[in-house]
Short mmCIF file of C-alpha atoms in Angstrom, two decimals:
data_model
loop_
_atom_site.label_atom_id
_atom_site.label_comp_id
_atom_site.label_asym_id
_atom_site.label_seq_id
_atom_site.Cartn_x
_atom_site.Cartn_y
_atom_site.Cartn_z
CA UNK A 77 0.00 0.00 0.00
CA UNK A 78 1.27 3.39 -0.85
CA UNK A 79 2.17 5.95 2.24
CA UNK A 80 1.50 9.50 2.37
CA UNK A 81 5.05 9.89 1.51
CA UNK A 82 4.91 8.53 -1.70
CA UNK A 83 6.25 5.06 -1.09
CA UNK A 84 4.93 1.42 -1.58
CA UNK A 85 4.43 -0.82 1.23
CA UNK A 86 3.96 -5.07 0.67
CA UNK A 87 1.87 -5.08 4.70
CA UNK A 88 -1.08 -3.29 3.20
CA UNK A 89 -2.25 -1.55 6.08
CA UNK A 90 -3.71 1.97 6.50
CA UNK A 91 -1.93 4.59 6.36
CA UNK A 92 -2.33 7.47 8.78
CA UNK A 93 -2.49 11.07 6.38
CA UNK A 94 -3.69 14.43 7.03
CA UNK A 95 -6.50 16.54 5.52
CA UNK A 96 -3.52 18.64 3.26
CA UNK A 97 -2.19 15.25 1.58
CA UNK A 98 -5.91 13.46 1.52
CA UNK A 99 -6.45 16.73 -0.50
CA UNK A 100 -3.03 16.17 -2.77
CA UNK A 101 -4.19 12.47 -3.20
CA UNK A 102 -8.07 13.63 -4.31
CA UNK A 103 -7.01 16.26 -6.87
CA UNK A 104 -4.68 13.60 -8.08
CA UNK A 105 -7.09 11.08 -8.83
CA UNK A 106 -9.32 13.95 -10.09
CA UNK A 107 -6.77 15.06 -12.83
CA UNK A 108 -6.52 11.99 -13.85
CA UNK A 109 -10.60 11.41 -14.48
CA UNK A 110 -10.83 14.66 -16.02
CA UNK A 111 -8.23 14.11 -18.52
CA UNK A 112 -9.55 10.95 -19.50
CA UNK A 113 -13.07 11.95 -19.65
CA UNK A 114 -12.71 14.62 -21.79
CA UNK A 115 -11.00 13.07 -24.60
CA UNK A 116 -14.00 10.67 -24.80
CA UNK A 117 -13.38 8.07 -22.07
CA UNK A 118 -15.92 5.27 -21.01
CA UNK A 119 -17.67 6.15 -17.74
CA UNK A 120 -16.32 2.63 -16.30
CA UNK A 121 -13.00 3.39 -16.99
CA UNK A 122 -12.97 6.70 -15.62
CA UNK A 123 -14.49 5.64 -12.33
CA UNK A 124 -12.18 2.54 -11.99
CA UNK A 125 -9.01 4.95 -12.70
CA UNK A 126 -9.95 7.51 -10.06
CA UNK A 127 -11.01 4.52 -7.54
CA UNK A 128 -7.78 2.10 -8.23
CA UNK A 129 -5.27 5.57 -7.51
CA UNK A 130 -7.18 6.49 -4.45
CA UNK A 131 -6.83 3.17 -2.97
CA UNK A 132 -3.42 2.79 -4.15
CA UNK A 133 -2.74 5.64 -1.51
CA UNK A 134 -4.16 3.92 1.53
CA UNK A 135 -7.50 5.74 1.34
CA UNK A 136 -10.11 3.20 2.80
CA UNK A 137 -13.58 4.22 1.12
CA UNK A 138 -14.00 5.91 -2.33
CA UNK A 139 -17.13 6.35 -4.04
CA UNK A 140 -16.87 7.85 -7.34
CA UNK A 141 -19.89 8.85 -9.42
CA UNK A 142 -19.05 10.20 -13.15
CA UNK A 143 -20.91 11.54 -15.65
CA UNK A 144 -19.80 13.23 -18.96
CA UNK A 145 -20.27 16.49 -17.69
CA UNK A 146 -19.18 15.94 -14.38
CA UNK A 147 -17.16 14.37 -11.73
CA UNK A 148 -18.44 13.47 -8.17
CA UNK A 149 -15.87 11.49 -5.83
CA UNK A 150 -16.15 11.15 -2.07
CA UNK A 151 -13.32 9.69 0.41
CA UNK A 152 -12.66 8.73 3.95
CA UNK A 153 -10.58 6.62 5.90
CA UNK A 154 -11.68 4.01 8.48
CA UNK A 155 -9.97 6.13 11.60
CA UNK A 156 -11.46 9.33 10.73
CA UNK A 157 -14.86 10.85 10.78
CA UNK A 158 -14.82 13.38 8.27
CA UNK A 159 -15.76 12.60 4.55
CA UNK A 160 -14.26 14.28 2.00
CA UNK A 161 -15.89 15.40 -1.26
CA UNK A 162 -14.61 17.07 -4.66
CA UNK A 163 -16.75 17.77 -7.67
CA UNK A 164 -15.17 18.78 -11.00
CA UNK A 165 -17.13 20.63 -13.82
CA UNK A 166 -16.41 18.86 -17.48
CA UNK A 167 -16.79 22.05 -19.74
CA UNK A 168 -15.61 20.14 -22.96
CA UNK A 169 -15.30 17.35 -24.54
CA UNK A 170 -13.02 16.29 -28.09
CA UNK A 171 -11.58 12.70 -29.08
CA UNK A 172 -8.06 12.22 -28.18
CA UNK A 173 -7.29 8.11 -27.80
CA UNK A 174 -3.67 9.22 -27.26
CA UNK A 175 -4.16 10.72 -23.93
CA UNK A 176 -6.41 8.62 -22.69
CA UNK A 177 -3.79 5.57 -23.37
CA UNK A 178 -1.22 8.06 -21.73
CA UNK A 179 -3.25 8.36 -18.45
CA UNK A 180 -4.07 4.78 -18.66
CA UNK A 181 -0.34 3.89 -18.57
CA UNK A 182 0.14 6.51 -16.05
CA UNK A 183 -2.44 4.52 -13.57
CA UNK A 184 -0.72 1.17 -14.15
CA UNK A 185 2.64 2.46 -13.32
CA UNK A 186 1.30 4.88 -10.35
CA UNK A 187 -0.45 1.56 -8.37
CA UNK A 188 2.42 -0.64 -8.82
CA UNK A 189 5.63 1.83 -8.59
CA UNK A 190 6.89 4.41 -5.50
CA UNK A 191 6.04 7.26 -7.87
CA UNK A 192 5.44 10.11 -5.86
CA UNK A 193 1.71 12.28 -5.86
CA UNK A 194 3.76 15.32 -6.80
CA UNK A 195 5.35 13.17 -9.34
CA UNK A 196 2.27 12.16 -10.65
CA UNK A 197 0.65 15.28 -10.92
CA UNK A 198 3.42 16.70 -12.88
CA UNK A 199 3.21 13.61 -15.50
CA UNK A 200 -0.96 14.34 -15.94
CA UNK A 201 -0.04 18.00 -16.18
CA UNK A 202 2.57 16.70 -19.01
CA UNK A 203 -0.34 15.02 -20.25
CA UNK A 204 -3.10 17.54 -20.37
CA UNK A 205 -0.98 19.69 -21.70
CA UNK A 206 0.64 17.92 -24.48
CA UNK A 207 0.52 19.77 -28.08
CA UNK A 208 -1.78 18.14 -30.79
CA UNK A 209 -0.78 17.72 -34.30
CA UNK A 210 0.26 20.21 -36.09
CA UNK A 211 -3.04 22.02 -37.96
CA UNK A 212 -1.76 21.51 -41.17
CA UNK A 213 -1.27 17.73 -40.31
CA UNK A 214 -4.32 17.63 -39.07
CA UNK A 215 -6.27 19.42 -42.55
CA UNK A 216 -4.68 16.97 -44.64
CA UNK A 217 -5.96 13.78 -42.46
CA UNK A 218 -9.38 15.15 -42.67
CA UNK A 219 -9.16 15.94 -46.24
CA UNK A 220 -7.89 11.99 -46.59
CA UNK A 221 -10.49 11.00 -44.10
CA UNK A 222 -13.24 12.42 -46.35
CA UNK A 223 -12.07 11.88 -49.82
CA UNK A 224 -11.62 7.86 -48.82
CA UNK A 225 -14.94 7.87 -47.31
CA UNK A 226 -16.38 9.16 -50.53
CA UNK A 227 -14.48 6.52 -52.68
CA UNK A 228 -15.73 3.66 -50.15
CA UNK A 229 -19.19 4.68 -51.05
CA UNK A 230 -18.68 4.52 -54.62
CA UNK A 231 -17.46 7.87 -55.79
CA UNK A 232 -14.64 8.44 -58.60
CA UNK A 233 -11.51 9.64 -59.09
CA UNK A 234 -12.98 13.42 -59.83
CA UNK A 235 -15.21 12.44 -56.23
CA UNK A 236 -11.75 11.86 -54.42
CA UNK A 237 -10.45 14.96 -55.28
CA UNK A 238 -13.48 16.98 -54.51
CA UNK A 239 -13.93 15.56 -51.21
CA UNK A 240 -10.19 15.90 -50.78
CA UNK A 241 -10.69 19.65 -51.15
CA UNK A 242 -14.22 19.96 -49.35
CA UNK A 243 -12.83 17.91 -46.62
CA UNK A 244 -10.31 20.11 -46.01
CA UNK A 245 -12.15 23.54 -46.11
CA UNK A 246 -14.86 22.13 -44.10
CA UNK A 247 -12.32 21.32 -41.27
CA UNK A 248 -11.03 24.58 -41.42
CA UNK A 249 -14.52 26.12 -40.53
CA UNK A 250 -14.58 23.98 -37.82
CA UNK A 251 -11.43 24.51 -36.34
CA UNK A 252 -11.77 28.29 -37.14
CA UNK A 253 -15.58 28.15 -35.18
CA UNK A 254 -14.48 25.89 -32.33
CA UNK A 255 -12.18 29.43 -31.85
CA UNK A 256 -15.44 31.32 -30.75
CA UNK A 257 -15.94 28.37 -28.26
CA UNK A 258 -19.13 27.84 -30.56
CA UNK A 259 -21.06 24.23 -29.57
CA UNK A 260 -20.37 20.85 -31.74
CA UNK A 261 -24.13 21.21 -32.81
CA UNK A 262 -24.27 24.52 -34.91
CA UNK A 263 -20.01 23.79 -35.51
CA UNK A 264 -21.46 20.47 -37.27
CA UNK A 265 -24.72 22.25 -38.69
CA UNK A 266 -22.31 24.55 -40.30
CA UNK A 267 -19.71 22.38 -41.85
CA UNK A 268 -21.97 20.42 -43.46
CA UNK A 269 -24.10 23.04 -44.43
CA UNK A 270 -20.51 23.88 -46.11
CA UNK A 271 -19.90 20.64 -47.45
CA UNK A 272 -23.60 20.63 -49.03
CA UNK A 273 -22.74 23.59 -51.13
CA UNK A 274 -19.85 22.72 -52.59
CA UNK A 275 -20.97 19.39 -53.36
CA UNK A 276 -23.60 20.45 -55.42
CA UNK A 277 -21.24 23.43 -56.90
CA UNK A 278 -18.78 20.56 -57.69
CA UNK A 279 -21.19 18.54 -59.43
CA UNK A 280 -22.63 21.35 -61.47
CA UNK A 281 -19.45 23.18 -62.62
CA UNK A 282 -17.65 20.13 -63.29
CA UNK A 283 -17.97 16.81 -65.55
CA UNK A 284 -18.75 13.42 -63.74
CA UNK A 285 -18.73 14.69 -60.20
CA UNK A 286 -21.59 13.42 -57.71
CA UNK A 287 -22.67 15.31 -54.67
CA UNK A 288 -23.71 12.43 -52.96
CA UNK A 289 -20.32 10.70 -52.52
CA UNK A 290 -18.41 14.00 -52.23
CA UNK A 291 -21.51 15.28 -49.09
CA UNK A 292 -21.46 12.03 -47.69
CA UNK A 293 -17.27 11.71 -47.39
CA UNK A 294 -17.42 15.49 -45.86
CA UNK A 295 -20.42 14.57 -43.73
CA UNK A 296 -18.14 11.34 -42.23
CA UNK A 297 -15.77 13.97 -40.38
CA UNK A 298 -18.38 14.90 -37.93
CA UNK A 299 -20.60 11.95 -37.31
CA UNK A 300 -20.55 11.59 -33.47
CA UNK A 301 -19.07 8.18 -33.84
CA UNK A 302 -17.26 7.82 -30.31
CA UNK A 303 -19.75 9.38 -28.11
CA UNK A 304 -22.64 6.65 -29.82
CA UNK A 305 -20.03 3.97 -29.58
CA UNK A 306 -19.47 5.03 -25.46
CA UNK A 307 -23.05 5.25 -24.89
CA UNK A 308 -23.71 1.84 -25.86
CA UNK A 309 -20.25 0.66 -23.73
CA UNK A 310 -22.21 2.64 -20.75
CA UNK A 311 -25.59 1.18 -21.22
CA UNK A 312 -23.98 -2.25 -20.98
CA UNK A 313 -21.61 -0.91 -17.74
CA UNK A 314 -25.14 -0.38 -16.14
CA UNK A 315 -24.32 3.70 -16.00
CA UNK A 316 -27.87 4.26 -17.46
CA UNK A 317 -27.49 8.46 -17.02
CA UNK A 318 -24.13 8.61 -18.72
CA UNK A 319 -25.44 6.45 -21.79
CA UNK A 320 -28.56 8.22 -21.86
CA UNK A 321 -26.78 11.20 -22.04
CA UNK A 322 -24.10 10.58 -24.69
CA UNK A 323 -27.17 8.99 -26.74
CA UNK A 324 -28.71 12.21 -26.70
CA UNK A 325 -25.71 13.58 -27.85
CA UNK A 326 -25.44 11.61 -30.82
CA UNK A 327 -28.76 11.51 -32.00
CA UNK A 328 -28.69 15.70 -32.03
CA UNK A 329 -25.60 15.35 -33.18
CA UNK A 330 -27.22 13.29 -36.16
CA UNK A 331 -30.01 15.56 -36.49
CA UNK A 332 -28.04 19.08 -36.90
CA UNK A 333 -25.56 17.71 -39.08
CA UNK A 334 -28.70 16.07 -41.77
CA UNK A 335 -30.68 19.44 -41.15
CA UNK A 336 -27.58 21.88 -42.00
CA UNK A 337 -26.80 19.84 -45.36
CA UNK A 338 -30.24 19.20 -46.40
CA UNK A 339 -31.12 22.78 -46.00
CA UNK A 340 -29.03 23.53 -48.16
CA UNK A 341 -29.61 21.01 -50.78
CA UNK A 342 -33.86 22.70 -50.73
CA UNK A 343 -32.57 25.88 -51.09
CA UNK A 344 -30.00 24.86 -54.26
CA UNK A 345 -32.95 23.27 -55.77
CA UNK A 346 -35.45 26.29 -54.83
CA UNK A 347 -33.40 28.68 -56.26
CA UNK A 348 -33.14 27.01 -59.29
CA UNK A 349 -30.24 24.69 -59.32
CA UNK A 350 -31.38 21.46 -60.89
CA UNK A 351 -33.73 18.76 -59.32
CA UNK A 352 -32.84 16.42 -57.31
#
C-alpha cells in the first residue's frame, strides 16, 4: 500500500495522512478522471481509474460517481470521521485516444511503482498539456479521411479529389468556429451546411462529379461516432445516465448535421439549381 510519503508498502495496512495530503491524493485522482473523460473516455474506466489511484494511496472508502459532464468522488478513511468530497465541472469534450492511453499507462505504473503524488501530478499535467498535431497535419488527415470515405461509397476519381478539397475547407470552418468556443451542434450544422454547397457546386461546374459521394465523405468527419459507440459501452456498464446522455448527444448530433446539409440542398434546388 502506498504511504503518504509517496512510497509502496507489501503489509497493506492503513496509512495514517492528514486533511492537506488526503487533499493532494483527491485532486490527483481527479486530474486523472478529467483528462480521460474529456477526450471521450468510457464512464467505467474513468471511475475505476480515479477509484484504483485512491486506494493505491491507503485511502479506505472511495465512491466515485461520473458523468460526462461531471465528476463526483467522495473519500474517507476508516480512523477518521470526516468525509471528504470534490466535484469537478467537465466544460468540454473532443476525441483524443492518445491521452487517454497516456493516463491509462500513467495509472498502471502509479499503483504498482513508488512514484510520488507530486510526481504524478506533474506527468498528468505533461499530459493535459501535451501539443496536438500540427493544424496543417491535421487538414490533410481530414481531407484523406473524407475523400476515402467518398471513394468507399462509390465515388470516382474526380469524387476523391473533390472531397479531398471539401474535406479540407470544411475542417477549417470547424477549427476556425471551435475558436469562438461555438457548440459541436451549430459547428457540425455549419460544416456540413458547407460541405452541401460545394458538393452540389462541384457537381454542377464540373464533368462526372456526384454530390452524394463528395456530401457524404465530408459529412463522415463529424458523425458523433465515439460518443454513440461510449453510450452503448455505458448502457452495458449499467451507468444508465451517462449512456442516456451521450445517446442524446449523438442523435442531435445526427439531427443538426442532416438538417444543416439538407437545407441547403432545398434551397439549391429552390433557387433554381437542378432537381434532385
Amino acid at each position: 500500500m502506498r504511504s503518504s510519503t509517496g512510497s509502496v508498502r507489501e503489509t497493506g495496512v492503513p496509512v495514517q495522512m492528514d486533511k492537506k495530503r488526503q487533499k493532494s491524493i483527491l485532486l490527483l485522482a481527479m486530474q486523472a478522471g478529467k483528462i480521460m473523460m474529456k477526450n471521450g473516455a468510457e464512464i467505467y474506466r474513468v471511475e475505476d481509474t480515479i477509484t484504483r489511484i485512491c486506494k493505491a494511496c491507503g485511502i479506505d472508502y472511495v465512491n466515485v460517481f461520473a458523468t460526462p459532464t461531471g465528476i463526483f468522488v467522495s473519500i474517507d478513511n476508516e480512523d477518521e470521521d470526516d468525509t471528504v468530497t470534490y466535484i469537478k465541472r467537465i466544460k468540454s469534450s473532443e476525441t483524443d485516444l492518445s491521452k487517454i492511453s497516456r493516463v491509462n499507462d500513467f495509472s498502471r505504473r502509479f499503483t504498482t511503482t513508488d512514484l510520488s503524488v507530486e510526481e504524478g501530478m506533474k506527468i498528468l499535467d505533461e499530459i493535459d498539456g501535451e501539443k496536438k498535431y500540427p493544424f496543417l497535419v491535421r487538414v490533410l488527415g481530414a481531407a484523406l479521411v473524407a475523400s476515402c470515405f467518398s471513394t468507399m461509397f462509390g465515388g470516382s476519381a474526380i469524387d476523391f479529389l473533390v472531397a479531398f478539397i471539401a474535406g479540407m475547407i470544411c475542417y477549417t470552418l470547424s477549427r476556425f468556429l471551435e475558436k469562438f468556443e461555438i457548440n459541436f451542434f451549430i459547428r457540425g450544422f455549419c460544416c456540413c451546411a458547407l460541405a452541401a454547397f460545394l458538393a452540389l457546386l462541384a457537381q454542377s461546374s464540373i464533368d462526372g462529379a456526384g454530390y452524394g459521394t463528395i456530401l457524404t465523405g465530408c459529412i463522415m468527419l463529424f458523425v458523433p461516432g465515439v460518443a454513440l459507440t461510449n453510450s452503448i459501452r455505458d448502457f452495458l456498464s449499467g451507468d444508465m445516465v451517462s449512456g442516456l446522455a451521450r445517446l442524446v448527444e449523438a442523435v442531435l448530433t445526427g439531427v443538426a448535421l442532416a438538417t444543416g446539409s439538407g437545407m441547403v440542398i432545398k434551397f439549391w434546388d429552390m433557387m433554381g439549381g437542378f432537381s434532385l
